[in-house]
Amino acid sequence: MEPLRILDPSGRLVGEPPVDAAEVRRLFEAMVTARTYDRKSSALQRQGRLATYAPFEGQEAAQIGATAALRRDDWLVATYRDAAAMWMQGYTFEALFLGRMGDERGGSPPAGVGVLPPSITVGAHMIHAVGLAWGERLLGGDRIAMTFFGDGATSEGDFHEAMNFAGVFRIGTVFVCQNNGWAISMSRDRQTASATIAQKADAYGFPGVLVDGNDLLAMLAAARAAVERARAGKGPTLIEALTYRIGPHTTTDDPGRYRDEADVAEWSERDPLLRVRRYLQAAGEWSEDRERAVEEAAAAGIEEAVVRAEGLAPFGPGAAFDRMYARPTGALEEQRRLLLEGEAGQ
Amino acid sequence: MSEMNMAQALNDALAVALEADPRVVLIGEDVGTTGGVFRVTDGLQQRFGDERVIDTPVAESGIVGAAFGMAIAGMRPVAEIQFLGFSYPAYDQVVSHVGRIRNRSNHRFSAPMVIRIPFGGGIGAAEHHSEASEAMYAHTPGIKVVAPATPATAKGLLLAAIEDADPVVFLEPIRVYRAIKEEVPEGHYLTPIGRAEVVREGADATIVAYGAMVRDALKAADALAADSVAVEVVDLRTLSPIDAATVVASAVKTGRVVAVSEGHRTAGIASEIVAIVQEKALYSLLAPVARVTGWDTVVPLKRTEQHHIPSVGRIVAAVRRTLED
């Protein structure tokens, strides 16, 4: 099974582009911004200003290409490695930073943004996307849901339950597996014996598409088709994006213990940004000045988000009790009082 | 008013909710065509259609996880798991996601949903079918846990659970489903969550119980009344959050408390009652607080189940022990 490809690694079109060069440039700028955020986050983690961080460098095309197909009000349910996708769908950098700084306000996107807080447990969230799209259908709307997960998540039982429910009830769900080759230290062939993850969709009765996940245009084309299908009530699609995480699983992981650095070099040559830059250069839509300007604007905006997140006064000690229910229960009110009396030294 | 058993009262509550609010859907395995293994949803799919009463594949995590997504989207799903012992695959969804979404999203998202689960033994069912592990759910932050003892309470509590802004695990005592009938009010009414009820007044000792054990507590009170011991019986109704005020008021009044639970002894609901009473009513106590519980064993099968579930005799003996001090 050959993966869908529209832009080859040298930046040449080998298929029909789903958008014009100007739109490609806009998406390229989003990729540049996302990478700026990703590198900034890793740097902040090293400075002790963020907790453990899961970098996504190398996966920008998969996340941005897929989410570019969504309508603004569609639902997105993603993981800790999908900050680029979440940001594309309206989550703010400030909220993303807050989450990694250990502040629950990081779980709140702006009002009207249908992006759930990132799922930390592996796999359980895929069925939530099915429920969201199902709920929308029952409410009479046409909002659909997209969910991101890694190749490791396909080993979890919930992958089956989510795919099975979506297939049985033809729920408008777009499953995007970013197969980045590794589930922490375990390679893709330790997750499944099937030749591709995409082919698993066949067993659930809906299409699975294998896509070059480092090809922005192929990801967008595949996701558009899946989103249109979902919105038309024709059911789910599984997209397997073949990609690679250039960095570690998280900032606490040392990939040198389990993978060959020659692979990293090889995948770096297939960098999704490099590929689009080559295409834009050939199309006369790129200049070094312009990319630098985008990088600088992104860096400034991201720095502002860091300042805002770090400047936000932490919640007081009793706030956790307010967040559990619409109104705190009597038991929680009492426990809050006990905590606060302790604070007062009683 | 009409006379109903608990299964009928629950069915009536679901019909009232489905009729009143188009956002309410029932979702679970066998809830539609067959009307559920205990027939609690009998006739509802025929009446409301298969988009409101949804038969799913056998997949507990999927049922609860999908209902969770629906709830966030704006629906009011009522998920059914067939037995408490089958809910463990879904427990990950409850503890990892359902109970946490409001906290994790700082109120941006919430999951107003109900998970109905039959619990407890006493009908000689197969392995996994008689579990009383309700403490697991009561120990889980972000959800509420209720367990009615009678048909009328069951209906009002279920309507309250469906209308609650937060997720509720609704435990239905299997042994009570068809065991008793009582007058159940017509139409819509609410039995408040978080409120215990003194179901029998007495001055000499208090029995705190819930679910199927309330009937046995009342039988124990009858037996003791023959010896002129006046026992007060508190039906807890909500296991999380527990109505400590009602329990404590009764403890202060009688000075003797027996906590009864079919659940396992260690870290159970009865242990929580003991802790609450000793924290808040120690100086009113005339005797140590006693526990009558299931044991820390796998629930035995039919032939020896009666040794596990607190019997009327064990409850009576525990009350007598408190009276000896």
XYZ file of C-alpha atoms in Angstrom, chain A:
346
model
C 0.000 0.000 0.000
C 1.591 3.245 -1.186
C 0.871 6.272 0.983
C -1.025 9.157 -0.536
C 1.489 11.818 -1.541
C 0.970 15.122 -3.323
C 4.227 16.905 -2.554
C 7.379 14.836 -2.775
C 10.358 15.418 -0.444
C 12.020 17.634 -3.038
C 8.952 19.908 -3.035
C 7.648 18.790 -6.407
C 3.953 18.201 -6.967
C 3.184 14.589 -7.747
C -0.568 14.960 -7.369
C -3.366 17.511 -7.495
C -2.887 20.157 -4.743
C -6.088 20.700 -2.715
C -5.403 24.450 -2.305
C -3.600 27.221 -4.175
C -0.059 28.358 -3.404
C -1.219 31.364 -1.360
C -3.163 29.071 0.958
C -0.182 26.727 1.151
C 1.882 29.704 2.263
C -0.624 30.461 5.026
C -0.440 26.876 6.250
C 3.357 26.917 5.975
C 3.375 29.958 8.245
C 1.217 28.060 10.703
C 3.782 25.239 10.628
C 6.581 27.722 11.289
C 4.620 29.176 14.208
C 3.909 25.711 15.608
C 7.574 24.744 15.422
C 8.505 27.979 17.168
C 6.086 27.094 19.954
C 7.406 23.541 20.164
C 11.054 24.588 20.439
C 10.175 27.326 22.919
C 8.337 24.787 25.071
C 11.322 22.434 25.131
C 13.573 25.361 26.069
C 11.219 26.460 28.846
C 11.118 22.918 30.173
C 14.922 22.813 30.335
C 14.805 26.056 32.301
C 12.399 24.465 34.744
C 9.570 26.781 33.721
C 7.369 24.039 32.247
C 6.704 20.540 33.501
C 7.412 17.541 31.289
C 6.796 18.403 27.656
C 6.028 16.140 24.683
C 7.599 17.655 21.555
C 5.970 17.228 18.142
C 8.722 18.488 15.836
C 8.450 16.577 12.585
C 4.704 16.107 12.916
C 3.598 19.631 11.945
C 2.247 18.613 8.536
C 0.159 15.800 10.019
C -1.441 18.049 12.628
C -1.824 21.231 10.622
C -2.764 19.545 7.363
C -5.501 17.507 9.055
C -6.994 20.282 11.178
C -6.970 22.712 8.257
C -9.845 20.620 6.888
C -12.055 21.298 9.927
C -14.729 23.916 10.259
C -14.140 26.379 13.069
C -16.865 24.851 15.273
C -15.935 21.193 14.784
C -14.762 19.148 17.758
C -11.169 18.108 18.304
C -10.033 15.533 20.855
C -6.279 15.167 20.940
C -3.326 14.094 23.052
C -0.438 15.713 24.860
C 1.620 15.684 21.618
C -0.948 17.551 19.524
C -0.499 21.172 20.530
C -0.223 22.258 16.885
C -3.574 20.686 16.046
C -5.207 22.182 19.144
C -3.828 25.631 18.379
C -5.052 25.398 14.777
C -8.547 24.705 16.074
C -8.569 27.697 18.406
C -6.786 26.675 21.614
C -4.455 29.441 22.732
C -0.726 29.199 23.330
C -1.357 30.767 26.709
C -3.700 27.927 27.707
C -1.236 25.362 26.357
C 1.539 26.874 28.457
C -0.709 27.095 31.516
C -1.478 23.409 31.271
C 2.214 22.536 31.229
C 2.822 24.960 34.078
C 0.389 22.951 36.187
C -2.598 25.293 36.132
C -6.090 23.916 35.441
C -6.970 27.051 33.494
C -4.818 25.480 30.802
C -7.663 23.056 30.218
C -10.032 25.833 29.141
C -10.025 26.874 25.502
C -11.716 30.171 24.630
C -15.520 30.069 24.708
C -16.944 28.408 21.619
C -13.781 26.467 20.826
C -14.670 22.785 20.751
C -11.307 21.391 21.702
C -11.154 19.161 24.769
C -8.168 19.468 27.085
C -5.377 17.159 25.922
C -5.814 13.539 26.929
C -2.949 12.245 29.023
C -4.104 8.622 29.268
C -3.446 6.705 26.077
C -6.404 5.726 23.954
C -9.440 6.406 26.126
C -10.179 9.707 24.394
C -10.878 8.331 20.923
C -14.349 7.192 21.991
C -15.049 10.696 23.342
C -14.756 12.042 19.807
C -17.300 9.448 18.695
C -19.640 10.558 21.490
C -19.214 14.216 20.619
C -20.047 13.710 16.950
C -22.904 11.399 17.915
C -24.288 13.991 20.320
C -24.120 16.633 17.621
C -26.025 14.413 15.231
C -28.698 13.726 17.867
C -28.947 17.459 18.511
C -29.599 17.939 14.804
C -26.356 19.703 13.960
C -23.583 18.921 11.516
C -20.536 19.454 13.668
C -18.170 16.540 13.338
C -15.248 15.400 15.466
C -11.615 14.687 14.717
C -9.396 12.779 17.093
C -5.604 12.386 17.139
C -3.661 9.509 18.628
C -0.378 7.734 18.154
C 0.467 4.272 16.868
C 0.811 3.127 20.488
C -2.824 4.025 21.195
C -3.967 1.510 18.582
C -2.765 -1.209 20.999
C -5.320 -0.097 23.575
C -8.718 -1.780 23.797
C -10.469 1.572 23.564
C -9.166 1.990 20.002
C -11.312 -0.991 19.061
C -14.359 0.247 20.958
C -14.128 3.693 19.382
C -13.644 2.376 15.850
C -16.363 -0.219 16.328
C -18.946 2.234 17.659
C -18.131 4.748 14.926
C -18.493 2.070 12.280
C -21.679 0.488 13.620
C -23.491 3.805 14.049
C -21.761 5.616 11.115
C -20.686 8.439 13.391
C -18.973 11.405 11.736
C -15.578 10.871 13.305
C -12.206 11.421 11.666
C -9.570 9.233 13.317
C -6.065 10.551 12.710
C -3.310 8.177 13.750
C 0.060 9.856 13.734
C 2.228 6.817 13.279
C 5.518 8.337 14.355
C 7.233 4.981 14.648
C 7.538 4.828 18.401
C 5.447 4.445 21.569
C 8.086 5.722 23.964
C 10.754 3.051 23.370
C 8.613 0.465 21.625
C 8.662 0.484 17.871
C 5.630 0.289 15.630
C 6.116 -3.427 15.016
C 5.626 -4.037 18.741
C 2.202 -2.338 18.562
C 0.672 -4.333 15.759
C 1.471 -7.170 13.406
C -0.692 -5.729 10.651
C 1.116 -4.243 7.671
C -0.525 -0.853 8.145
C -2.735 0.766 10.755
C -4.923 2.216 7.995
C -6.003 -1.265 6.911
C -7.572 -1.877 10.325
C -10.460 0.402 9.266
C -11.468 -2.212 6.729
C -12.387 -4.576 9.546
C -14.671 -1.919 11.042
C -16.444 -1.271 7.779
C -15.151 2.138 6.803
C -12.268 3.572 4.785
C -8.696 3.709 6.018
C -6.221 5.902 4.193
C -2.451 5.661 4.357
C -0.932 9.101 3.945
C 2.576 10.512 3.860
C 2.217 12.349 7.149
C 5.065 14.709 6.351
C 3.230 15.931 3.268
C 1.067 18.888 4.226
C -0.973 18.739 1.027
C -1.639 15.007 1.202
C -2.758 15.340 4.815
C -5.085 18.201 3.919
C -6.530 16.338 0.932
C -7.126 13.159 2.927
C -8.627 15.035 5.858
C -10.900 17.083 3.597
C -12.323 13.957 2.053
C -12.807 12.423 5.521
C -14.429 15.575 6.918
C -16.777 15.886 3.930
C -17.738 12.249 4.298
C -18.371 12.681 8.020
C -20.426 15.832 7.555
C -22.499 14.215 4.840
C -23.503 11.513 7.331
C -21.541 8.804 5.548
C -19.542 7.865 8.610
C -15.995 7.715 9.893
C -12.582 7.526 8.257
C -9.242 6.402 9.646
C -6.223 8.309 8.400
C -2.813 6.855 9.128
C -0.194 9.567 8.862
C 3.285 8.094 8.399
C 5.532 10.512 10.216
C 8.335 10.671 12.755
C 9.018 12.434 16.012
C 12.420 14.007 15.658
C 12.715 14.567 19.404
C 12.198 12.332 22.421
C 8.819 10.971 23.598
C 8.913 13.632 26.297
C 11.572 15.790 27.863
C 12.212 12.987 30.380
C 12.960 10.423 27.671
C 16.315 9.556 26.073
C 15.639 8.149 22.594
C 19.360 7.379 22.200
C 18.691 4.259 24.278
C 16.394 2.687 21.727
C 16.645 4.193 18.269
C 19.236 4.595 15.587
C 20.263 8.206 15.089
C 20.775 7.490 11.387
C 16.973 7.191 11.190
C 16.648 10.646 12.673
C 18.966 12.075 10.033
C 17.027 10.332 7.294
C 13.683 11.600 8.576
C 15.104 15.105 9.021
C 15.696 15.155 5.286
C 11.942 14.534 4.953
C 11.170 17.493 7.233
C 7.611 18.633 6.512
C 8.601 22.313 6.653
C 11.543 21.890 4.307
C 9.305 20.198 1.788
C 6.712 22.964 1.705
C 9.421 25.647 1.673
C 10.916 24.061 -1.454
C 7.501 24.036 -3.083
C 6.806 27.655 -2.189
C 10.238 28.721 -3.421
C 9.510 27.146 -6.779
C 6.073 28.784 -6.837
C 7.588 32.197 -6.030
C 5.579 32.370 -2.818
C 8.466 32.264 -0.365
C 11.250 34.576 0.705
C 13.758 34.308 3.476
C 12.681 37.716 4.784
C 9.099 36.643 4.903
C 9.870 33.437 6.799
C 12.058 35.352 9.230
C 9.251 37.861 9.767
C 6.839 35.002 10.502
C 9.330 33.436 12.908
C 9.866 36.736 14.676
C 6.163 37.479 14.935
C 5.554 33.956 16.253
C 8.376 34.257 18.773
C 7.004 37.576 19.999
C 3.450 36.295 20.263
C 4.566 33.128 22.004
C 6.744 35.101 24.401
C 3.714 37.240 25.237
C 1.713 34.085 25.917
C 4.466 32.872 28.256
C 4.477 36.203 30.073
C 0.704 36.136 30.459
C 0.712 32.524 31.651
C 3.545 33.088 34.108
C 1.970 36.331 35.270
C -1.405 34.827 36.036
C -1.796 34.654 39.789
C -2.140 31.027 40.903
C -5.432 29.853 42.329
C -5.716 29.979 46.097
C -5.535 26.735 48.058
C -9.308 26.280 48.180
C -9.985 26.612 44.460
C -9.738 22.902 43.706
C -12.969 22.400 45.653
C -14.843 24.743 43.282
C -13.850 22.881 40.153
C -15.238 19.457 41.009
C -18.952 20.076 40.569
C -21.247 22.799 39.269
C -21.664 23.695 42.963
C -19.339 22.277 45.628
C -20.940 19.555 47.742
C -21.291 19.940 51.505
C -18.450 17.457 51.977
C -16.173 19.557 49.773
C -17.150 22.792 51.539
C -16.167 21.184 54.822
C -12.880 19.880 53.438
C -12.098 23.332 52.043
C -12.726 24.798 55.489
C -10.400 22.219 57.037
C -7.688 23.037 54.512
C -8.026 26.780 54.992
C -8.032 26.477 58.783
C -4.795 24.538 58.420
C -3.447 27.380 56.299
C -4.346 29.769 59.089
C -2.259 27.682 61.456
C -5.159 26.300 63.473
